Structures are given as structure tokens and as C-alpha cells.
mmCIF file of C-alpha atoms in Angstrom:
data_model
loop_
_atom_site.group_PDB
_atom_site.id
_atom_site.type_symbol
_atom_site.label_atom_id
_atom_site.label_comp_id
_atom_site.label_asym_id
_atom_site.label_seq_id
_atom_site.Cartn_x
_atom_site.Cartn_y
_atom_site.Cartn_z
ATOM 1 C CA MET L 268 14.398 7.417 46.188
ATOM 2 C CA SER L 269 11.155 5.536 45.654
ATOM 3 C CA ALA L 270 11.167 3.332 42.541
ATOM 4 C CA THR L 271 7.571 4.386 41.843
ATOM 5 C CA ARG L 272 8.351 8.072 41.295
ATOM 6 C CA LEU L 273 8.600 8.903 37.582
ATOM 7 C CA PRO L 274 10.094 12.236 36.619
ATOM 8 C CA GLY L 275 8.016 14.087 34.041
ATOM 9 C CA THR L 276 4.771 12.246 34.809
ATOM 10 C CA PRO L 277 2.570 15.420 34.694
ATOM 11 C CA ARG L 278 4.041 16.315 31.313
ATOM 12 C CA LEU L 279 3.515 12.785 30.019
ATOM 13 C CA LEU L 280 -0.091 12.788 31.216
ATOM 14 C CA ARG L 281 -0.794 16.113 29.518
ATOM 15 C CA ALA L 282 0.614 14.683 26.283
ATOM 16 C CA LEU L 283 -1.517 11.531 26.579
ATOM 17 C CA ASN L 284 -4.620 13.567 27.362
ATOM 18 C CA ASP L 285 -3.986 15.935 24.444
ATOM 19 C CA ARG L 286 -3.533 12.992 22.071
ATOM 20 C CA ALA L 287 -6.728 11.313 23.336
ATOM 21 C CA ALA L 288 -8.727 14.564 22.881
ATOM 22 C CA LEU L 289 -7.429 15.081 19.359
ATOM 23 C CA GLU L 290 -8.312 11.499 18.391
ATOM 24 C CA LEU L 291 -11.816 11.999 19.788
ATOM 25 C CA LEU L 292 -12.236 15.172 17.779
ATOM 26 C CA LEU L 293 -11.123 13.369 14.612
ATOM 27 C CA GLU L 294 -13.451 10.463 15.274
ATOM 28 C CA ARG L 295 -16.582 12.250 16.494
ATOM 29 C CA GLY L 296 -16.303 15.726 14.995
ATOM 30 C CA PRO L 297 -16.860 19.035 16.862
ATOM 31 C CA LEU L 298 -17.198 18.709 20.639
ATOM 32 C CA THR L 299 -17.681 21.049 23.555
ATOM 33 C CA ARG L 300 -15.169 21.290 26.398
ATOM 34 C CA ALA L 301 -17.629 19.591 28.738
ATOM 35 C CA ARG L 302 -18.196 16.697 26.316
ATOM 36 C CA LEU L 303 -14.458 16.253 25.887
ATOM 37 C CA GLY L 304 -14.098 16.100 29.606
ATOM 38 C CA GLU L 305 -16.827 13.417 29.815
ATOM 39 C CA LEU L 306 -15.292 11.264 27.081
ATOM 40 C CA THR L 307 -11.751 11.510 28.441
ATOM 41 C CA GLY L 308 -12.686 11.281 32.132
ATOM 42 C CA LEU L 309 -11.099 14.675 32.847
ATOM 43 C CA SER L 310 -12.501 17.350 35.143
ATOM 44 C CA LYS L 311 -14.079 20.464 33.643
ATOM 45 C CA VAL L 312 -11.088 22.545 34.702
ATOM 46 C CA THR L 313 -8.554 20.054 33.219
ATOM 47 C CA ALA L 314 -10.557 19.722 29.978
ATOM 48 C CA SER L 315 -10.687 23.541 29.655
ATOM 49 C CA GLN L 316 -6.915 23.794 30.133
ATOM 50 C CA LEU L 317 -6.416 21.048 27.554
ATOM 51 C CA VAL L 318 -8.528 22.822 24.955
ATOM 52 C CA GLU L 319 -6.760 26.135 25.610
ATOM 53 C CA ARG L 320 -3.408 24.414 25.179
ATOM 54 C CA LEU L 321 -4.406 22.839 21.854
ATOM 55 C CA GLU L 322 -5.918 26.093 20.633
ATOM 56 C CA GLU L 323 -2.728 28.005 21.450
ATOM 57 C CA ARG L 324 -0.760 25.494 19.422
ATOM 58 C CA GLY L 325 -3.027 25.904 16.392
ATOM 59 C CA LEU L 326 -4.297 22.301 16.454
ATOM 60 C CA VAL L 327 -7.950 23.013 17.331
ATOM 61 C CA SER L 328 -10.235 25.959 16.637
ATOM 62 C CA ARG L 329 -13.761 27.076 17.485
ATOM 63 C CA VAL L 330 -16.213 26.039 14.816
ATOM 64 C CA GLY L 331 -19.601 26.939 16.285
ATOM 65 C CA GLU L 332 -21.839 26.836 19.309
ATOM 66 C CA GLN L 333 -24.103 24.286 20.894
ATOM 67 C CA ALA L 334 -27.324 25.550 22.457
ATOM 68 C CA GLY L 335 -27.973 24.230 25.954
ATOM 69 C CA GLY L 336 -30.270 24.974 28.801
ATOM 70 C CA ARG L 337 -29.579 27.905 31.017
ATOM 71 C CA GLY L 338 -26.604 30.155 30.476
ATOM 72 C CA PRO L 339 -24.583 30.927 27.337
ATOM 73 C CA ASN L 340 -24.190 28.510 24.476
ATOM 74 C CA ALA L 341 -21.216 26.130 24.672
ATOM 75 C CA GLN L 342 -18.392 26.596 22.187
ATOM 76 C CA LEU L 343 -17.725 23.695 19.797
ATOM 77 C CA TYR L 344 -14.101 22.793 18.936
ATOM 78 C CA ALA L 345 -12.647 20.721 16.099
ATOM 79 C CA VAL L 346 -9.264 19.777 14.811
ATOM 80 C CA ARG L 347 -7.927 22.535 12.579
ATOM 81 C CA PRO L 348 -7.685 20.937 9.133
ATOM 82 C CA SER L 349 -4.891 23.183 7.875
ATOM 83 C CA SER L 350 -2.545 22.327 10.809
ATOM 84 C CA ALA L 351 -0.799 19.856 8.493
ATOM 85 C CA HIS L 352 -1.118 18.192 5.113
ATOM 86 C CA VAL L 353 0.149 15.003 3.492
ATOM 87 C CA VAL L 354 0.473 13.852 -0.108
ATOM 88 C CA GLY L 355 0.006 10.314 -1.353
ATOM 89 C CA VAL L 356 1.331 9.254 -4.778
ATOM 90 C CA ASP L 357 0.492 6.171 -6.849
ATOM 91 C CA VAL L 358 3.275 5.534 -9.340
ATOM 92 C CA GLY L 359 2.591 3.343 -12.332
ATOM 93 C CA PRO L 360 4.444 2.612 -15.584
ATOM 94 C CA ASP L 361 2.267 5.059 -17.594
ATOM 95 C CA ARG L 362 0.930 7.573 -15.068
ATOM 96 C CA VAL L 363 1.352 9.162 -11.645
ATOM 97 C CA VAL L 364 -1.645 10.097 -9.479
ATOM 98 C CA ALA L 365 -1.099 12.336 -6.477
ATOM 99 C CA ALA L 366 -3.622 13.442 -3.808
ATOM 100 C CA CYS L 367 -3.349 15.948 -0.971
ATOM 101 C CA ALA L 368 -5.201 15.410 2.293
ATOM 102 C CA ASP L 369 -5.456 17.592 5.404
ATOM 103 C CA ILE L 370 -4.759 16.185 8.853
ATOM 104 C CA THR L 371 -8.404 15.188 9.292
ATOM 105 C CA GLY L 372 -8.002 12.809 6.348
ATOM 106 C CA ALA L 373 -10.199 14.787 3.936
ATOM 107 C CA VAL L 374 -8.829 14.574 0.393
ATOM 108 C CA ILE L 375 -8.841 18.117 -0.899
ATOM 109 C CA GLY L 376 -6.643 17.975 -4.010
ATOM 110 C CA ARG L 377 -5.866 15.482 -6.740
ATOM 111 C CA VAL L 378 -3.902 15.394 -9.995
ATOM 112 C CA GLU L 379 -3.046 12.801 -12.627
ATOM 113 C CA GLN L 380 -0.078 12.978 -14.984
ATOM 114 C CA SER L 381 1.206 10.804 -17.798
ATOM 115 C CA THR L 382 4.778 9.508 -17.508
ATOM 116 C CA ARG L 383 5.178 8.231 -21.043
ATOM 117 C CA ASP L 384 7.074 11.237 -22.417
ATOM 118 C CA THR L 385 9.606 11.758 -19.667
ATOM 119 C CA ASP L 386 12.674 9.982 -18.228
ATOM 120 C CA ASP L 387 12.942 12.261 -15.191
ATOM 121 C CA PRO L 388 11.284 10.600 -12.188
ATOM 122 C CA VAL L 389 12.279 13.460 -9.859
ATOM 123 C CA GLY L 390 10.574 15.988 -12.093
ATOM 124 C CA VAL L 391 7.498 13.819 -12.456
ATOM 125 C CA VAL L 392 6.994 13.441 -8.696
ATOM 126 C CA HIS L 393 7.865 17.098 -8.064
ATOM 127 C CA ASN L 394 5.243 18.343 -10.459
ATOM 128 C CA ALA L 395 2.624 15.917 -9.180
ATOM 129 C CA VAL L 396 3.220 16.817 -5.544
ATOM 130 C CA VAL L 397 3.307 20.594 -6.175
ATOM 131 C CA GLN L 398 0.144 20.475 -8.323
ATOM 132 C CA ALA L 399 -1.692 18.285 -5.798
ATOM 133 C CA ALA L 400 -0.885 20.685 -2.982
ATOM 134 C CA SER L 401 -1.792 23.689 -5.171
ATOM 135 C CA SER L 402 -5.162 22.134 -6.134
ATOM 136 C CA ALA L 403 -5.780 21.738 -2.401
ATOM 137 C CA GLN L 404 -4.835 25.394 -1.822
ATOM 138 C CA ALA L 405 -2.175 24.149 0.593
ATOM 139 C CA GLN L 406 1.346 25.625 0.928
ATOM 140 C CA LEU L 407 4.020 23.083 0.120
ATOM 141 C CA SER L 408 5.641 23.985 3.447
ATOM 142 C CA SER L 409 2.550 22.581 5.238
ATOM 143 C CA VAL L 410 3.021 19.181 3.595
ATOM 144 C CA ARG L 411 4.600 17.134 6.398
ATOM 145 C CA ARG L 412 5.062 13.832 4.535
ATOM 146 C CA ILE L 413 4.865 12.342 1.073
ATOM 147 C CA VAL L 414 4.299 8.581 0.599
ATOM 148 C CA LEU L 415 4.841 7.053 -2.821
ATOM 149 C CA GLY L 416 3.409 3.622 -3.779
ATOM 150 C CA THR L 417 5.582 1.922 -6.353
ATOM 151 C CA PRO L 418 5.844 -1.544 -7.862
ATOM 152 C CA GLY L 419 8.884 -3.581 -6.925
ATOM 153 C CA LEU L 420 11.214 -3.825 -3.929
ATOM 154 C CA VAL L 421 11.880 -1.169 -1.319
ATOM 155 C CA ASP L 422 14.935 -1.735 0.919
ATOM 156 C CA PRO L 423 13.812 -1.760 4.549
ATOM 157 C CA GLY L 424 17.172 -0.459 5.666
ATOM 158 C CA THR L 425 17.619 2.507 3.314
ATOM 159 C CA GLY L 426 14.007 3.068 2.208
ATOM 160 C CA ASP L 427 15.213 3.268 -1.378
ATOM 161 C CA ILE L 428 13.938 1.356 -4.427
ATOM 162 C CA THR L 429 16.158 -1.595 -5.233
ATOM 163 C CA PHE L 430 14.189 -3.226 -8.064
ATOM 164 C CA ALA L 431 11.124 -2.109 -10.047
ATOM 165 C CA PHE L 432 10.466 -4.254 -13.114
ATOM 166 C CA ASN L 433 8.057 -1.828 -14.776
ATOM 167 C CA LEU L 434 9.948 1.335 -13.853
ATOM 168 C CA PRO L 435 13.505 1.009 -15.193
ATOM 169 C CA ARG L 436 14.315 4.687 -14.447
ATOM 170 C CA TRP L 437 13.460 4.328 -10.804
ATOM 171 C CA HIS L 438 16.648 3.420 -9.073
ATOM 172 C CA SER L 439 18.719 3.514 -5.913
ATOM 173 C CA GLY L 440 19.501 7.107 -4.959
ATOM 174 C CA LEU L 441 16.092 8.412 -6.061
ATOM 175 C CA LEU L 442 14.832 8.757 -2.498
ATOM 176 C CA ALA L 443 17.607 11.153 -1.525
ATOM 177 C CA ALA L 444 17.107 13.149 -4.744
ATOM 178 C CA LEU L 445 13.400 13.556 -4.020
ATOM 179 C CA ARG L 446 14.004 14.603 -0.407
ATOM 180 C CA ASP L 447 16.545 17.181 -1.546
ATOM 181 C CA ASP L 448 14.154 18.443 -4.207
ATOM 182 C CA LEU L 449 10.985 18.641 -2.104
ATOM 183 C CA HIS L 450 12.543 19.494 1.312
ATOM 184 C CA THR L 451 9.990 17.220 2.948
ATOM 185 C CA PRO L 452 10.153 13.662 4.346
ATOM 186 C CA VAL L 453 9.508 11.260 1.420
ATOM 187 C CA VAL L 454 8.798 7.532 1.902
ATOM 188 C CA PHE L 455 8.669 4.755 -0.670
ATOM 189 C CA GLU L 456 6.347 1.772 -0.048
ATOM 190 C CA ASN L 457 5.414 -1.192 -2.198
ATOM 191 C CA ASP L 458 2.090 -0.562 -3.966
ATOM 192 C CA VAL L 459 0.489 -3.865 -2.944
ATOM 193 C CA ASN L 460 1.418 -3.221 0.678
ATOM 194 C CA LEU L 461 -0.337 0.162 0.490
ATOM 195 C CA ALA L 462 -3.454 -1.543 -0.939
ATOM 196 C CA ALA L 463 -3.445 -3.760 2.145
ATOM 197 C CA VAL L 464 -3.233 -0.691 4.432
ATOM 198 C CA ALA L 465 -6.306 0.715 2.699
ATOM 199 C CA GLU L 466 -8.090 -2.668 2.932
ATOM 200 C CA ALA L 467 -7.461 -2.768 6.686
ATOM 201 C CA GLN L 468 -8.670 0.793 7.124
ATOM 202 C CA SER L 469 -11.873 0.741 5.128
ATOM 203 C CA GLY L 470 -12.149 -2.459 3.090
ATOM 204 C CA ALA L 471 -12.706 -6.171 3.527
ATOM 205 C CA ALA L 472 -10.083 -6.571 6.256
ATOM 206 C CA GLN L 473 -11.429 -4.021 8.769
ATOM 207 C CA GLY L 474 -10.974 -5.115 12.323
ATOM 208 C CA LEU L 475 -8.411 -7.883 11.496
ATOM 209 C CA SER L 476 -4.783 -7.660 12.529
ATOM 210 C CA ASP L 477 -3.705 -10.708 10.493
ATOM 211 C CA PHE L 478 -4.551 -11.189 6.821
ATOM 212 C CA VAL L 479 -2.907 -11.410 3.397
ATOM 213 C CA LEU L 480 -3.859 -9.533 0.272
ATOM 214 C CA VAL L 481 -3.226 -11.089 -3.199
ATOM 215 C CA TRP L 482 -3.058 -8.516 -5.980
ATOM 216 C CA VAL L 483 -3.971 -9.955 -9.379
ATOM 217 C CA GLY L 484 -3.658 -7.649 -12.361
ATOM 218 C CA ALA L 485 -1.043 -7.249 -15.028
ATOM 219 C CA GLY L 486 1.275 -8.696 -12.435
ATOM 220 C CA VAL L 487 0.770 -10.591 -9.194
ATOM 221 C CA GLY L 488 1.863 -9.634 -5.682
ATOM 222 C CA LEU L 489 1.152 -10.224 -2.012
ATOM 223 C CA ALA L 490 0.888 -8.057 1.082
ATOM 224 C CA ILE L 491 1.293 -9.623 4.488
ATOM 225 C CA MET L 492 -0.311 -8.013 7.532
ATOM 226 C CA LEU L 493 0.741 -9.577 10.887
ATOM 227 C CA GLY L 494 -0.259 -8.122 14.224
ATOM 228 C CA GLY L 495 -1.568 -5.033 12.484
ATOM 229 C CA ARG L 496 1.843 -4.330 10.845
ATOM 230 C CA LEU L 497 3.107 -4.910 7.320
ATOM 231 C CA HIS L 498 5.733 -7.631 7.035
ATOM 232 C CA HIS L 499 8.452 -6.577 4.585
ATOM 233 C CA GLY L 500 11.138 -9.247 5.062
ATOM 234 C CA SER L 501 14.876 -8.689 5.459
ATOM 235 C CA SER L 502 15.333 -7.371 1.913
ATOM 236 C CA GLY L 503 11.877 -6.041 1.224
ATOM 237 C CA ALA L 504 10.993 -8.999 -0.970
ATOM 238 C CA ALA L 505 8.253 -10.443 1.238
ATOM 239 C CA GLY L 506 5.194 -10.886 -0.956
ATOM 240 C CA GLU L 507 6.896 -11.273 -4.337
ATOM 241 C CA ILE L 508 4.804 -14.411 -4.992
ATOM 242 C CA GLY L 509 5.211 -14.097 -8.744
ATOM 243 C CA TYR L 510 8.506 -15.960 -8.103
ATOM 244 C CA LEU L 511 6.834 -18.958 -6.433
ATOM 245 C CA PRO L 512 8.098 -22.078 -8.188
ATOM 246 C CA VAL L 513 4.680 -23.602 -8.723
ATOM 247 C CA PRO L 514 3.779 -26.597 -10.950
ATOM 248 C CA GLY L 515 2.381 -25.901 -14.388
ATOM 249 C CA ALA L 516 4.999 -23.403 -15.572
ATOM 250 C CA PRO L 517 8.715 -23.557 -16.329
ATOM 251 C CA ILE L 518 10.977 -22.118 -13.628
ATOM 252 C CA PRO L 519 13.520 -19.573 -14.889
ATOM 253 C CA ARG L 520 17.034 -20.042 -13.484
ATOM 254 C CA ASP L 521 18.214 -16.439 -13.965
ATOM 255 C CA VAL L 522 15.703 -13.830 -12.804
ATOM 256 C CA SER L 523 18.069 -11.021 -13.808
ATOM 257 C CA ARG L 524 17.272 -11.727 -17.435
ATOM 258 C CA ARG L 525 13.720 -10.468 -16.921
ATOM 259 C CA ALA L 526 12.212 -13.879 -17.677
ATOM 260 C CA LYS L 527 8.696 -14.251 -16.331
ATOM 261 C CA PRO L 528 8.749 -16.214 -13.064
ATOM 262 C CA ALA L 529 6.613 -19.342 -12.692
ATOM 263 C CA PHE L 530 3.532 -18.115 -10.761
ATOM 264 C CA GLN L 531 3.460 -14.933 -12.839
ATOM 265 C CA GLN L 532 3.325 -17.128 -15.951
ATOM 266 C CA LEU L 533 0.188 -18.804 -14.571
ATOM 267 C CA VAL L 534 -1.834 -15.871 -13.302
ATOM 268 C CA GLY L 535 -0.455 -12.677 -14.792
ATOM 269 C CA GLY L 536 -2.517 -10.541 -17.144
ATOM 270 C CA ASP L 537 -1.195 -12.248 -20.336
ATOM 271 C CA SER L 538 -2.065 -15.642 -18.945
ATOM 272 C CA VAL L 539 -5.558 -14.609 -17.877
ATOM 273 C CA ARG L 540 -6.166 -13.354 -21.408
ATOM 274 C CA ALA L 541 -4.950 -16.686 -22.796
ATOM 275 C CA VAL L 542 -7.373 -18.552 -20.538
ATOM 276 C CA ALA L 543 -10.114 -16.225 -21.623
ATOM 277 C CA ARG L 544 -9.497 -16.904 -25.261
ATOM 278 C CA GLU L 545 -9.643 -20.656 -24.627
ATOM 279 C CA HIS L 546 -13.086 -20.213 -23.040
ATOM 280 C CA GLY L 547 -14.658 -17.950 -25.689
ATOM 281 C CA TYR L 548 -13.610 -14.434 -24.618
ATOM 282 C CA PRO L 549 -11.129 -13.546 -27.374
ATOM 283 C CA ASP L 550 -11.144 -9.770 -27.464
ATOM 284 C CA ALA L 551 -11.291 -8.690 -23.806
ATOM 285 C CA ASP L 552 -8.459 -7.621 -21.575
ATOM 286 C CA ALA L 553 -7.897 -9.724 -18.425
ATOM 287 C CA ALA L 554 -10.234 -7.877 -16.084
ATOM 288 C CA ASP L 555 -12.966 -7.467 -18.702
ATOM 289 C CA ALA L 556 -12.796 -11.182 -19.563
ATOM 290 C CA VAL L 557 -13.213 -12.167 -15.921
ATOM 291 C CA ARG L 558 -16.046 -9.712 -15.482
ATOM 292 C CA ALA L 559 -17.773 -11.166 -18.602
ATOM 293 C CA ALA L 560 -17.321 -14.704 -17.292
ATOM 294 C CA VAL L 561 -18.925 -13.711 -13.972
ATOM 295 C CA ALA L 562 -21.842 -12.070 -15.810
ATOM 296 C CA ASP L 563 -22.356 -15.205 -17.918
ATOM 297 C CA GLY L 564 -23.130 -17.244 -14.851
ATOM 298 C CA ALA L 565 -22.877 -20.986 -15.391
ATOM 299 C CA ASN L 566 -21.535 -20.409 -18.955
ATOM 300 C CA GLY L 567 -18.562 -18.605 -17.518
ATOM 301 C CA GLY L 568 -17.967 -21.119 -14.725
ATOM 302 C CA ALA L 569 -15.325 -23.155 -16.564
ATOM 303 C CA MET L 570 -13.071 -20.127 -17.051
ATOM 304 C CA LEU L 571 -13.427 -19.047 -13.442
ATOM 305 C CA ASP L 572 -12.722 -22.592 -12.292
ATOM 306 C CA GLU L 573 -9.491 -22.685 -14.271
ATOM 307 C CA LEU L 574 -8.367 -19.334 -12.991
ATOM 308 C CA ALA L 575 -9.208 -20.311 -9.416
ATOM 309 C CA ARG L 576 -7.140 -23.494 -9.734
ATOM 310 C CA ARG L 577 -4.155 -21.469 -10.861
ATOM 311 C CA LEU L 578 -4.571 -18.809 -8.139
ATOM 312 C CA ALA L 579 -4.999 -21.436 -5.454
ATOM 313 C CA LEU L 580 -1.438 -22.729 -6.091
ATOM 314 C CA GLY L 581 0.020 -19.443 -4.864
ATOM 315 C CA VAL L 582 -2.636 -18.777 -2.206
ATOM 316 C CA ALA L 583 -2.154 -22.229 -0.743
ATOM 317 C CA SER L 584 1.604 -21.916 -0.717
ATOM 318 C CA THR L 585 1.304 -18.701 1.221
ATOM 319 C CA CYS L 586 -1.341 -19.904 3.605
ATOM 320 C CA VAL L 587 0.396 -23.127 4.706
ATOM 321 C CA VAL L 588 3.305 -20.868 5.878
ATOM 322 C CA LEU L 589 1.399 -17.964 7.388
ATOM 323 C CA ASP L 590 -2.029 -19.573 8.175
ATOM 324 C CA PRO L 591 -3.931 -16.246 7.967
ATOM 325 C CA PRO L 592 -7.689 -16.149 8.751
ATOM 326 C CA LEU L 593 -8.424 -14.057 5.690
ATOM 327 C CA VAL L 594 -7.196 -13.739 2.088
ATOM 328 C CA VAL L 595 -8.312 -10.668 0.125
ATOM 329 C CA LEU L 596 -8.269 -10.861 -3.705
ATOM 330 C CA ALA L 597 -7.546 -7.422 -5.068
ATOM 331 C CA GLY L 598 -6.142 -5.822 -8.241
ATOM 332 C CA GLU L 599 -8.072 -5.458 -11.508
ATOM 333 C CA VAL L 600 -8.621 -9.230 -11.949
ATOM 334 C CA GLY L 601 -9.366 -9.976 -8.267
ATOM 335 C CA GLN L 602 -11.901 -7.127 -8.165
ATOM 336 C CA ALA L 603 -13.504 -8.261 -11.427
ATOM 337 C CA GLY L 604 -13.862 -11.797 -10.202
ATOM 338 C CA GLY L 605 -15.769 -10.706 -7.116
ATOM 339 C CA ALA L 606 -17.351 -13.316 -4.879
ATOM 340 C CA ALA L 607 -17.659 -15.857 -7.710
ATOM 341 C CA LEU L 608 -13.871 -16.100 -8.070
ATOM 342 C CA ALA L 609 -13.087 -15.751 -4.382
ATOM 343 C CA GLU L 610 -15.358 -18.593 -3.380
ATOM 344 C CA ARG L 611 -13.782 -20.879 -6.008
ATOM 345 C CA VAL L 612 -10.292 -20.049 -4.742
ATOM 346 C CA GLN L 613 -11.389 -20.729 -1.159
ATOM 347 C CA GLN L 614 -12.792 -24.102 -2.112
ATOM 348 C CA GLU L 615 -9.671 -25.040 -4.073
ATOM 349 C CA VAL L 616 -7.268 -24.026 -1.288
ATOM 350 C CA ALA L 617 -9.245 -26.102 1.229
ATOM 351 C CA ALA L 618 -9.103 -29.014 -1.111
ATOM 352 C CA ILE L 619 -5.288 -29.110 -1.521
ATOM 353 C CA THR L 620 -4.104 -27.942 1.949
ATOM 354 C CA LEU L 621 -4.841 -28.362 5.643
ATOM 355 C CA VAL L 622 -5.601 -24.662 6.098
ATOM 356 C CA ARG L 623 -9.000 -23.150 5.360
ATOM 357 C CA PRO L 624 -8.722 -19.372 5.167
ATOM 358 C CA ARG L 625 -11.707 -17.286 4.217
ATOM 359 C CA VAL L 626 -11.164 -15.795 0.733
ATOM 360 C CA VAL L 627 -13.060 -12.630 -0.183
ATOM 361 C CA PRO L 628 -12.896 -9.980 -2.885
ATOM 362 C CA THR L 629 -11.574 -6.524 -2.114
ATOM 363 C CA GLY L 630 -13.975 -4.161 -0.401
ATOM 364 C CA LEU L 631 -12.457 -1.175 -2.188
ATOM 365 C CA THR L 632 -13.396 -0.062 -5.685
ATOM 366 C CA GLU L 633 -11.319 3.075 -6.307
ATOM 367 C CA GLU L 634 -7.579 3.811 -5.996
ATOM 368 C CA PRO L 635 -6.620 1.574 -3.058
ATOM 369 C CA ILE L 636 -2.911 2.262 -3.550
ATOM 370 C CA LEU L 637 -3.408 5.997 -3.369
ATOM 371 C CA HIS L 638 -5.690 5.682 -0.335
ATOM 372 C CA GLY L 639 -3.152 3.446 1.426
ATOM 373 C CA ALA L 640 -0.403 6.008 0.736
ATOM 374 C CA LEU L 641 -2.494 8.812 2.258
ATOM 375 C CA ARG L 642 -3.352 6.663 5.287
ATOM 376 C CA THR L 643 0.329 5.729 5.845
ATOM 377 C CA ALA L 644 1.326 9.392 5.640
ATOM 378 C CA LEU L 645 -1.492 10.501 7.914
ATOM 379 C CA ASP L 646 -0.653 7.995 10.604
ATOM 380 C CA ALA L 647 2.955 9.145 10.707
ATOM 381 C CA VAL L 648 2.127 12.905 10.653
ATOM 382 C CA ARG L 649 -0.546 12.554 13.324
ATOM 383 C CA ASP L 650 2.039 10.842 15.517
ATOM 384 C CA GLU L 651 4.442 13.697 14.927
ATOM 385 C CA VAL L 652 1.923 16.559 15.317
ATOM 386 C CA PHE L 653 -0.250 15.087 18.071
ATOM 387 C CA GLY L 654 2.715 13.604 19.908
ATOM 388 C CA SER L 655 4.432 17.017 20.240
ATOM 389 C CA THR L 656 1.609 18.966 21.772
ATOM 390 C CA VAL L 657 3.336 19.577 25.065
ATOM 391 C CA GLY L 658 6.336 21.804 25.034
#
């Protein structure tokens, strides 16, 4: 038998063509059969068969007509939004935000709930997911995947939470409980990692396959994107830069006692507020203080210089190992510092190391963790739905 003959090739080609057509419809909006044929390189007959196949499977629908020259108007086709839904969830110590998107990526439902008066994480997530789907007028059965962004460590092997400093009731075994409760695939992901996914999709890291994102807020964290994929590490702890043993802060010897690790002591929210007080911003929280220093121009420069020196210790330690072309400063403090803080960090890193990454502020202003959760869920569901178009 010839080694070049591949069983199932026509079926594989149909699947590839279907996927290409669906991606084009998502990217460009409604298209005619003829235009799909032009863009995919398929003949008119093959393009017509493709559209009929996708229409039979409920993945595309007719949404209008396009007037042409002679003859009847051409039918316009688009991806059917209700063919699948996803839910993204941003879990914090005081609140849970959930959003529902259809398969086109349009966010069509959103809810926010307080978590202060409950010790039942399954109930909190259940209510948030159900209400998000309900507000989107989507049946829960159409929700194909739920992605939850959470602080702390997620075990790459089991997918379960192994450590979440700010969420003591979130523990191993919670993933199985949520899957049993919701009867839908549920995925945990570190919140800073999801912020990096959103940054790569529509923020400051668009078009880059390698970059790191440093989250600076109440805590500090790092997301590592290599070759367009998140790097989690063997235990899920990649990016926990709060534990970097940097100069300028005592190094705890027993992390299980909840002592603040060294780099967290230097750049966490409490430390930023202390630096702010020293420089004449006594009443502001961390992000507001940084924002005020930026607004004060030269008068706020000393505070930004000090914060940049501290941040550069962690950024430099990361960059001499990974050597990324880009560092994104995100989180409440990173966003508040904007270009003024990012430029100072870039200069300081270049002054103390051999690497010279570009340092920029986040390009996202609203709910990056939630948007990263939705994007992660959408990518997986599109692979499932679009990859199974040929029976």
C-alpha cells in the first residue's frame, strides 16, 4: 500500500474547511456562500455544501440578504450565537463576578455577588453561574464550560485548588463538587494568568507570543506566556513572585505560618501605602496614592522612583531567567502608575541587569480576569464545537 494514502482524508478536509469557514464568520461577520468560497479557496459547489452542512448542524443561520447585480439577492450567513454559551467567573475574597457569553464572544449576561456572609463556595459559584446564564436568557444546559479565576495555586495535574491565601474555604475537592453540582465542565485558573490571557487577546501584549505580566495590587503575582501558552510549572506555582527572596525585606523561613514573603513585603498594598505616607499621601489607598503621585508630576516623582526601585527587584529577577521582550504592569497599582511608573521600572531594570525588556502599563481598564476567563472558556468550547462539525 502506498505510504502517501491517508484513510479519512476527505473527512479531515471537510472538518478543516468547516473550521476555517466558522472562524471567518466569527472574524468578518455575515458572509455569502460565494464570499466564503473566495476566502477559503473552495469552489462554489463545495462552499455551498459546507454551508448546508453547518446549517444542518445548527452552527450557522441565515441572517439577511446581500443585493447584487442580476439575479436574486445572495443569502448572508453568520455563526448562530445560541449554539453554545460559556461562563467566566472572577472570584475574590469579598465578591464573585460572573459573566455569560455566547459562542461569538458577545457578553450577554453579568452578575455580581458578595461572599462576605457565606462559607459555602459551591453555593456561591452555583448561584453566580445560574444567575449569569439567566440574565443572558441562556439555558444552563447550553453552557458548555465554566472557567473560574481564583487567587493562589491550581494543581496542573488535578486542576484543583491547592492553596489560596485569601480564600481559606476554597480547598482541594472543590472542583469535583462544582462539576457534580453544575453538570458542566468546570476549570480553575490562577487569576493573574487569566489577566495575561486577556492582555494577549486585546491589551498591551497583542501579537506577542512571549511576555510576562506583573500584577501589583493588594498582592503581587506574575503570569508567564511562552510560545503563546501559559507556563504553570510542575506544581502550579510558577509566577508566585511574592516569595522571591529579594534584598530589603526579611525572608520568612516557614511560609505555612502565613508570614508575608519578602517581595510581597516590599510591593504589596500595605507597603505601597507606607511609601505613600512617607511621601505626603497619608490618606489614600495604594492605587489612589500612586494615581495622585502621577497627577502631581515632578512633585510625585520621588514616590514613583521608590516604588519603581522596589518593583524592579522582582521584575529583574524574572527577566534574567526568562528574558522576555515585554513586561506588562497590571493590577490596581500597575494600572494607576501608567506609563510614568512603567518607564521608571524599565530604566531601573536596565540599570541593574543585562536584559532590557520593554515595560508598559496594562492596555485593559475593566475586569481583565473576567475577560481572560471568558476567552479561555471560548477557546476550549470553539475547539469542541467547531472541531466536531463532521459526523
